Coordinates of C-alpha atoms and ligand atoms in Angstrom, one line a residue:
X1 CA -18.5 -2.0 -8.7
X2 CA -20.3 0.1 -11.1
X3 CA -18.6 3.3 -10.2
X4 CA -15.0 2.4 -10.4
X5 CA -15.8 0.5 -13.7
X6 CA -17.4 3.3 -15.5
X7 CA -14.2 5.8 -14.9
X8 CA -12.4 2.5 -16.3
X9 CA -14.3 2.9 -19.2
X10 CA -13.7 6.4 -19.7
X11 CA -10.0 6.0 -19.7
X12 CA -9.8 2.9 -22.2
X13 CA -6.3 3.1 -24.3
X14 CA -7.2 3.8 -28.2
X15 CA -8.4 1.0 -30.0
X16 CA -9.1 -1.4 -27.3
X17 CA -12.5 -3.0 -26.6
X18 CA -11.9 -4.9 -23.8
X19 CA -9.6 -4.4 -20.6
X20 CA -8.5 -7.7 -19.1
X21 CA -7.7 -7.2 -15.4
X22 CA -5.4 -9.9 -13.8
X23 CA -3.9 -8.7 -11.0
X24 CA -5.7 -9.6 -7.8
X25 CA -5.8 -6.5 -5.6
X26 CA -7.3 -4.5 -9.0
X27 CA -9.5 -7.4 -9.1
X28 CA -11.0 -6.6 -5.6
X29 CA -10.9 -3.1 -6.2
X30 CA -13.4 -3.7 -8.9
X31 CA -15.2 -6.1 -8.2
X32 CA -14.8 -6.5 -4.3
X33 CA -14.2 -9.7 -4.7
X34 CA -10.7 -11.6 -3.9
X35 CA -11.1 -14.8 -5.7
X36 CA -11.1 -14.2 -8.9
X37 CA -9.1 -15.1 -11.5
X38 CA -9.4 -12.7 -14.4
X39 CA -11.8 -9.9 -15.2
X40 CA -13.1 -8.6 -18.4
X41 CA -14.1 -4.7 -18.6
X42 CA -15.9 -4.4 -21.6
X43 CA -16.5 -0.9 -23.3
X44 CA -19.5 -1.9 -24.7
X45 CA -20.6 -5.5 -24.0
X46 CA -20.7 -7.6 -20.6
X47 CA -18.4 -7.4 -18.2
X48 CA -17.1 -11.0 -17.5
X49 CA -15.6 -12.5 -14.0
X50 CA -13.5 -15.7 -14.2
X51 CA -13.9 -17.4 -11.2
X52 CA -12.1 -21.4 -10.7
X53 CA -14.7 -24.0 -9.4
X54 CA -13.8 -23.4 -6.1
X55 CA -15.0 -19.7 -5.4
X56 CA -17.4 -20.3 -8.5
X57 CA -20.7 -20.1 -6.8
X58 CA -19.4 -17.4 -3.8
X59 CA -18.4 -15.5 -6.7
X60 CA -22.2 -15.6 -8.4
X61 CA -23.8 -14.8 -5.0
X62 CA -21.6 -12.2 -3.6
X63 CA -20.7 -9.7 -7.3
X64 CA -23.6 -8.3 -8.5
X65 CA -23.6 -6.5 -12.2
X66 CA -21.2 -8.9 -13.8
X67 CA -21.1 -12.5 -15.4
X68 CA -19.9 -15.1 -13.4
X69 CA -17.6 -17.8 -15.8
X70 CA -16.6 -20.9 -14.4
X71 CA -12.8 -21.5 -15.0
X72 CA -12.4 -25.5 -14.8
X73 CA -9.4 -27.5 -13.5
X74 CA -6.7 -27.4 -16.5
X75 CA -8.4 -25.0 -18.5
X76 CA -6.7 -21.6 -19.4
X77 CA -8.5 -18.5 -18.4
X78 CA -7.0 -17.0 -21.6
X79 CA -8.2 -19.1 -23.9
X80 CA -11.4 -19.0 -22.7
X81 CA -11.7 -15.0 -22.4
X82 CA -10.5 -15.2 -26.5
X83 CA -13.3 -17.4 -26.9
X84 CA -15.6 -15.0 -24.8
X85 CA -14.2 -11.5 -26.6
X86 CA -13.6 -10.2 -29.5
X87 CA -9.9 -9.2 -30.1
X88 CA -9.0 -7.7 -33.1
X89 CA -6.3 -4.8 -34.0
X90 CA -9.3 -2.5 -34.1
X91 CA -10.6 -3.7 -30.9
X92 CA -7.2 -4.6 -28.5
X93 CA -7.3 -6.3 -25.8
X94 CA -5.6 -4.3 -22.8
X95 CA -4.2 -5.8 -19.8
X96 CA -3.0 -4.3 -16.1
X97 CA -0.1 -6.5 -15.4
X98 CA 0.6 -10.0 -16.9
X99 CA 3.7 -12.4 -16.6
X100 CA 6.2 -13.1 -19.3
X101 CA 4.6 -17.0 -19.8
X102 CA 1.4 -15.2 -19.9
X103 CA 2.2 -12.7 -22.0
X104 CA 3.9 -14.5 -24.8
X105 CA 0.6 -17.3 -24.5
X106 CA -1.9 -15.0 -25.0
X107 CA 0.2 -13.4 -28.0
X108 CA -0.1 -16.7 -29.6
X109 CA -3.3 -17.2 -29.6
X110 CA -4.8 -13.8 -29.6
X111 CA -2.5 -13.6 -33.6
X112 CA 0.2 -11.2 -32.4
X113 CA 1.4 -8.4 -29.9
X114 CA -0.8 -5.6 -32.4
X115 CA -3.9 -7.0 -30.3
X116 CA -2.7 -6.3 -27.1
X117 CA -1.7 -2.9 -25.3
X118 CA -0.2 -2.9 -21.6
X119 CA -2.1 -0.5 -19.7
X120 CA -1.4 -1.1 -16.1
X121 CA -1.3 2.7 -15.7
X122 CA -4.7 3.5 -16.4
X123 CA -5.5 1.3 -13.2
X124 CA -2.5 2.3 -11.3
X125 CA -4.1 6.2 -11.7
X126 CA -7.7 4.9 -10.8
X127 CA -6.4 3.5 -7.7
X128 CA -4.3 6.0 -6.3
X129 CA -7.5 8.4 -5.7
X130 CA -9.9 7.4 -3.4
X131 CA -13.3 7.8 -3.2
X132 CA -14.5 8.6 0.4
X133 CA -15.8 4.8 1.2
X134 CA -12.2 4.3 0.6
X135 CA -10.9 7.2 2.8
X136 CA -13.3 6.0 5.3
X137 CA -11.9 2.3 5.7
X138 CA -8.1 3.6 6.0
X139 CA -9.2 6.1 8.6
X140 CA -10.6 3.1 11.1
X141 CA -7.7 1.5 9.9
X142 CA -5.6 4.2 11.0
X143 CA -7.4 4.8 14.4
X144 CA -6.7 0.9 14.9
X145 CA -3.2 1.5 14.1
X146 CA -2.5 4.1 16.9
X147 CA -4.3 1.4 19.5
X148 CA -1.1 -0.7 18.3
X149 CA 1.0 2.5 18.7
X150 CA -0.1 3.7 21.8
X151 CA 0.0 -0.4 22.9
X152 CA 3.7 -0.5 21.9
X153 CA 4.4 2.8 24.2
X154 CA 3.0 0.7 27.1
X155 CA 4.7 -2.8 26.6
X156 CA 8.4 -2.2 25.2
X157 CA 10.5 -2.3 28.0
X158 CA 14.1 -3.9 28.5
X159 CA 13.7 -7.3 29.3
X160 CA 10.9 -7.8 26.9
X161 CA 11.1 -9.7 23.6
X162 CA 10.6 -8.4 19.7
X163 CA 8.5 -11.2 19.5
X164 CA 6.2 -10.5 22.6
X165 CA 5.6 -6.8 21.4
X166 CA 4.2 -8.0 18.3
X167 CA 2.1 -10.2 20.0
X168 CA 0.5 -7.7 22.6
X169 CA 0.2 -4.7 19.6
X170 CA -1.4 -7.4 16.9
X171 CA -3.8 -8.7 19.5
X172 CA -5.0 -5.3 20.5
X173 CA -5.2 -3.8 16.9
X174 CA -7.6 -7.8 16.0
X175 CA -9.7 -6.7 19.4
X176 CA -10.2 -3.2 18.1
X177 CA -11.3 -5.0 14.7
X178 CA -8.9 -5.3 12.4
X179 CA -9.4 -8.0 10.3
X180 CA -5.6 -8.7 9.7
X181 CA -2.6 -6.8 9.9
X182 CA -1.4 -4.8 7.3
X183 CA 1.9 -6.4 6.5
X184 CA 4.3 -8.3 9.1
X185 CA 4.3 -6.1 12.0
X186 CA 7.8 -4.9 12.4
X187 CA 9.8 -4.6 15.7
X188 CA 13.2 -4.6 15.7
X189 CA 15.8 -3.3 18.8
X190 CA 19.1 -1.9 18.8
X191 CA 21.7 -2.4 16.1
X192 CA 18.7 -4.3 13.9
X193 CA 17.0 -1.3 13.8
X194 CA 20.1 0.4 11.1
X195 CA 18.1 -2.3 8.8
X196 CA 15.2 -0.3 7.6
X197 CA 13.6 -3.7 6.9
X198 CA 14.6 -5.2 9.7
X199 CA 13.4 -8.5 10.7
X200 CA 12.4 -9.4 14.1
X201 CA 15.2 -11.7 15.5
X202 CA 12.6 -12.3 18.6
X203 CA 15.4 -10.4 20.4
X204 CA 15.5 -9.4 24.0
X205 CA 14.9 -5.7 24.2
X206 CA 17.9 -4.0 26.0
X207 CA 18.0 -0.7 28.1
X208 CA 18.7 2.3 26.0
X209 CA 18.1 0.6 23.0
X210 CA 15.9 2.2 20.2
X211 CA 13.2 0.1 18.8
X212 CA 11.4 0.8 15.8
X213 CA 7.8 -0.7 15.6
X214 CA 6.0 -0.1 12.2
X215 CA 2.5 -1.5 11.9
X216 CA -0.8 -1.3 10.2
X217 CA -4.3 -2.4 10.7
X218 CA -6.8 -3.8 7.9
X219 CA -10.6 -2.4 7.0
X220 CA -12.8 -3.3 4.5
X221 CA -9.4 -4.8 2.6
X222 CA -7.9 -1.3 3.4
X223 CA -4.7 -0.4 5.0
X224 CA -2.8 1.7 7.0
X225 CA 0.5 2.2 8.0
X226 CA 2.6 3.6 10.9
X227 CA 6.2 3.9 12.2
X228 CA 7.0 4.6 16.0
X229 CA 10.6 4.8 17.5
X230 CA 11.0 4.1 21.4
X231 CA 13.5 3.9 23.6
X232 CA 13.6 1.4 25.8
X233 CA 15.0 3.1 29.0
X234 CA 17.5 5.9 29.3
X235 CA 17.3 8.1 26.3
X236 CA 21.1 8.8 25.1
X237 CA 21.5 12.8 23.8
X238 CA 22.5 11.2 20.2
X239 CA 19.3 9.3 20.2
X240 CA 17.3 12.4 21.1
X241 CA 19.4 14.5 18.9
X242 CA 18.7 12.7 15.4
X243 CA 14.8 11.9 16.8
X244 CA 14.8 15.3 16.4
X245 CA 15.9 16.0 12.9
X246 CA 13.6 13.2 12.1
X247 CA 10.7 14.4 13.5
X248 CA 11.3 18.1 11.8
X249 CA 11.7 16.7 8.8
X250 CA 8.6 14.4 8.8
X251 CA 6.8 17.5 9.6
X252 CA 7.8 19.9 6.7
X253 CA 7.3 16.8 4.1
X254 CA 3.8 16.5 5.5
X255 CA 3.7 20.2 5.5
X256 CA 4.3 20.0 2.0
X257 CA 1.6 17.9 0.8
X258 CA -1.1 19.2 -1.4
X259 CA -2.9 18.8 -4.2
X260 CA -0.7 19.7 -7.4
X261 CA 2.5 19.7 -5.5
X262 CA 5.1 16.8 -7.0
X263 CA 6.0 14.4 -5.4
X264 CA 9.5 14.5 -5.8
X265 CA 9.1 17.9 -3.9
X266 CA 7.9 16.6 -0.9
X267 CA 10.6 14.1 -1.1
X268 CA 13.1 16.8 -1.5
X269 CA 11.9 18.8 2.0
X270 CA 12.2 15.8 3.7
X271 CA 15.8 14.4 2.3
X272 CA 17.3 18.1 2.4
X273 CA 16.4 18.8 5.5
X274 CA 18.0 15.1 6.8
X275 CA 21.0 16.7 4.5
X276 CA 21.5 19.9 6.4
X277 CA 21.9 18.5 9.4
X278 CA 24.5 15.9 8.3
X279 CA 22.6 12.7 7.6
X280 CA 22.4 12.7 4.2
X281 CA 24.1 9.8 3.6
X282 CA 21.8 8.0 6.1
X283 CA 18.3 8.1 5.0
X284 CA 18.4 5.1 2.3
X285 CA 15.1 4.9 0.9
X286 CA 12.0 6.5 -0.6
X287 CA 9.7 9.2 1.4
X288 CA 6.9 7.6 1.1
X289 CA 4.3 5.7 -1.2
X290 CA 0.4 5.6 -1.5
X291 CA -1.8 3.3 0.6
X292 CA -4.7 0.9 -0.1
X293 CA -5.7 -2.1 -1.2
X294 CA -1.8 -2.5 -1.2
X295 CA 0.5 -1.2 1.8
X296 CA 2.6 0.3 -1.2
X297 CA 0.9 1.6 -4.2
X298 CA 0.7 5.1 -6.5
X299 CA 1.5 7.2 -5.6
X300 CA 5.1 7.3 -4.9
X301 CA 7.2 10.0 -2.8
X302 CA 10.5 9.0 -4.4
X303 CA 13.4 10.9 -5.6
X304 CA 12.6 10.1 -9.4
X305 CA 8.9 10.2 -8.4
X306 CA 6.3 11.5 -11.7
X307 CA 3.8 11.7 -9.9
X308 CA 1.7 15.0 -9.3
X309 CA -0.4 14.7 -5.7
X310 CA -4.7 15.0 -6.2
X311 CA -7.2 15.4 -3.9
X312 CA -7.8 11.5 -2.6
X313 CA -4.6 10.3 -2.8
X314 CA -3.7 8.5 0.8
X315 CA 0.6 8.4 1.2
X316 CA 2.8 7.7 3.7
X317 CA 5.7 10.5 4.9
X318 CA 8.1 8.2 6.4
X319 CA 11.4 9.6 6.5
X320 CA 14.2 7.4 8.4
X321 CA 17.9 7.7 9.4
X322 CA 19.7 4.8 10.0
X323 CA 23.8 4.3 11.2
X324 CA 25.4 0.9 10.9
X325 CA 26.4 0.4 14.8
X326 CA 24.0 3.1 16.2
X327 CA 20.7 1.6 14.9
X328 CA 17.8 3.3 12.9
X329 CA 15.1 6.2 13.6
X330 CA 12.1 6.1 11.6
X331 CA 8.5 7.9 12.3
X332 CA 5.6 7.5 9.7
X333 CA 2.2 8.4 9.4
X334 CA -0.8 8.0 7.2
X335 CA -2.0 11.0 5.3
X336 CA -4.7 12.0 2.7
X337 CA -4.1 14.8 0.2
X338 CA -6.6 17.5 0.2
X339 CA -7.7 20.3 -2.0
X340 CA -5.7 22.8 0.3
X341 CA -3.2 19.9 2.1
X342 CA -3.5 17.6 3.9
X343 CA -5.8 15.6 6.9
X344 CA -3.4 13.1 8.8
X345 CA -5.3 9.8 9.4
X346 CA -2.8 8.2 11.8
X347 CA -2.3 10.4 15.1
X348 CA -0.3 9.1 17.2
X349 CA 2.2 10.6 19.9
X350 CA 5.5 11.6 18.6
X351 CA 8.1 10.4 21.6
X352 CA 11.0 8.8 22.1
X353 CA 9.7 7.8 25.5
X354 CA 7.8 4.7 26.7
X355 CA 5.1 4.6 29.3
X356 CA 7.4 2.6 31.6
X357 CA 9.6 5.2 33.0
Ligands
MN401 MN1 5.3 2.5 5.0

């Protein structure tokens, strides 16, 4: 953890001493630990982990360079950490992401909201570029993801269930080693498939229907994420004819990518491109987002996007269309910004055509 903590500690918010970390994904990427409670970054003290008696003594053998603190049944974590630190108006206390009930505790007994300074930015920026040990987990995540891919192009077929793909492509992606999936695999068929977030309905598969399977493996705690659209038996010109838009325009965003480029550019090639060739309407969400720890973290490809791309930062280009009636096209892939561009990560086929036929 030693690394990540020390650029922490370069980027403390004036007048803070300590930087409370609650959320449990920053947690991990910290410490590499997932049970934790609370952690205290210290600018110039010990840092502290807050561990409940059940992952107490896993906690104490498995993080090395910290303190361990046991947090006991009924006890609050923030009382104890104000008991632990000093928290003055000299010496805030800033925090990555509380709750409202936590929030307006710890302003009681911490003397008032002068003490405390939300920062969840400073971590949200750590995150978002990744070291190579990072790069290296989503890349085998990536490679696992294409085995579900390239498993997908050999089991949908008319006839077959939502339900049964998910199945086959999550049991090859846990053989190849993934230690979990990524999110809920999605597969949804036909007129689903307009949903962008379309559930599974553990629907028969019909012929000519599109089915759009999105998936991602796990390394390491790391992610990876990848969107496919099939056919499932004849191939109607319409469904060929916006696969195809879809496909250029996923290539000319990740065309786009580079370090110092805005994101909000590289949303804009993407969702003018869809625009020119009459979809505009039809593409209802954002480009993209980073990968991680999280399957959506910084940074963002969005339309009101801030952020500026750096070297490191791992992103999705996932543009869609979708038309009530018709159903949905969506293809995705997992990329890491470069000094220069890019390097895709996920490398899958790009066809509207299963093995079966
Ligand atoms: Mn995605």
């Amino acid at each position: 953890m030693d690394h990540k903590v020390l650029k922490l500690k370069d980027q403390f918010p004036q007048n803070t001493g300590n930087f409370l970390i609650l959320n449990s994904s920053n947690i991990m990427y910290f410490t590499g630990f997932s049970g934790a409670t609370a952690l205290v970054v210290s600018r110039v003290g010990e840092n502290i982990l807050y561990v409940s008696e059940t992952n107490f003594e896993q906690a104490k053998h498995e993080v090395k360079n910290v303190r361990v603190e046991r947090v006991i049944r009924g006890e609050s974590v923030f009382k104890k950490i104000c008991q632990d630190v000093e928290i003055s108006v000299k010496n805030r206390l800033a925090i990555d992401v509380i709750s409202v009930e936590g929030w307006k505790f710890l302003v009681k007994i911490v003397g008032g909201e002068d003490n405390l300074v939300l920062s969840g930015d400073v971590v949200r920026g750590l995150r978002a570029v990744k070291t190579s040990d990072e790069v290296e987990c989503i890349r085998e995540a990536c490679r696992i993801a294409d085995v579900g891919i390239s498993t997908a192009y050999e089991v949908v077929e008319p006839g077959v269930s939502e339900q049964e793909v998910i199945a086959e492509v999550e049991y090859a992606m846990r053989k190849q080693g993934s230690s979990g999936v990524a999110f809920d695999t999605i597969v949804v068929s036909g007129a689903n498939c307009a949903f962008p977030h379309g559930a599974c309905k553990r629907q028969i598969i019909k012929d000519g229907d599109l089915v759009v399977v999105d998936l991602g493996a796990t390394v390491g705690n790391y992610r990876s994420d990848i969107t496919r659209t099939v056919v499932a038996g004849k191939i109607s010109s319409k469904q060929q004819e916006i696969f195809d838009v879809v496909k250029v325009a996923q290539d000319l965003a990740v065309k786009a990518v580079s370090e110092g480029v805005k994101a909000v550019d590289v949303d804009a090639v993407a969702r003018s491109f869809i625009g020119r060739a009459g979809f505009r309407d039809y593409f209802v969400h954002n480009l993209g987002h980073g990968v991680g720890l999280d399957i959506h973290e910084a940074p963002m490809l969005s339309p009101d996007s801030k952020d500026i791309l750096k070297e490191g930062n791992v992103v999705t280009v996932e543009p869609g269309v979708y038309i009530v009636g018709f159903g949905g096209i969506r293809i995705e892939d997992t990329i890491c910004v470069t000094k220069h561009g890019y390097e895709k990560l996920t490398n899958s086929a790009y066809t509207l055509q299963t093995n079966q036929k």
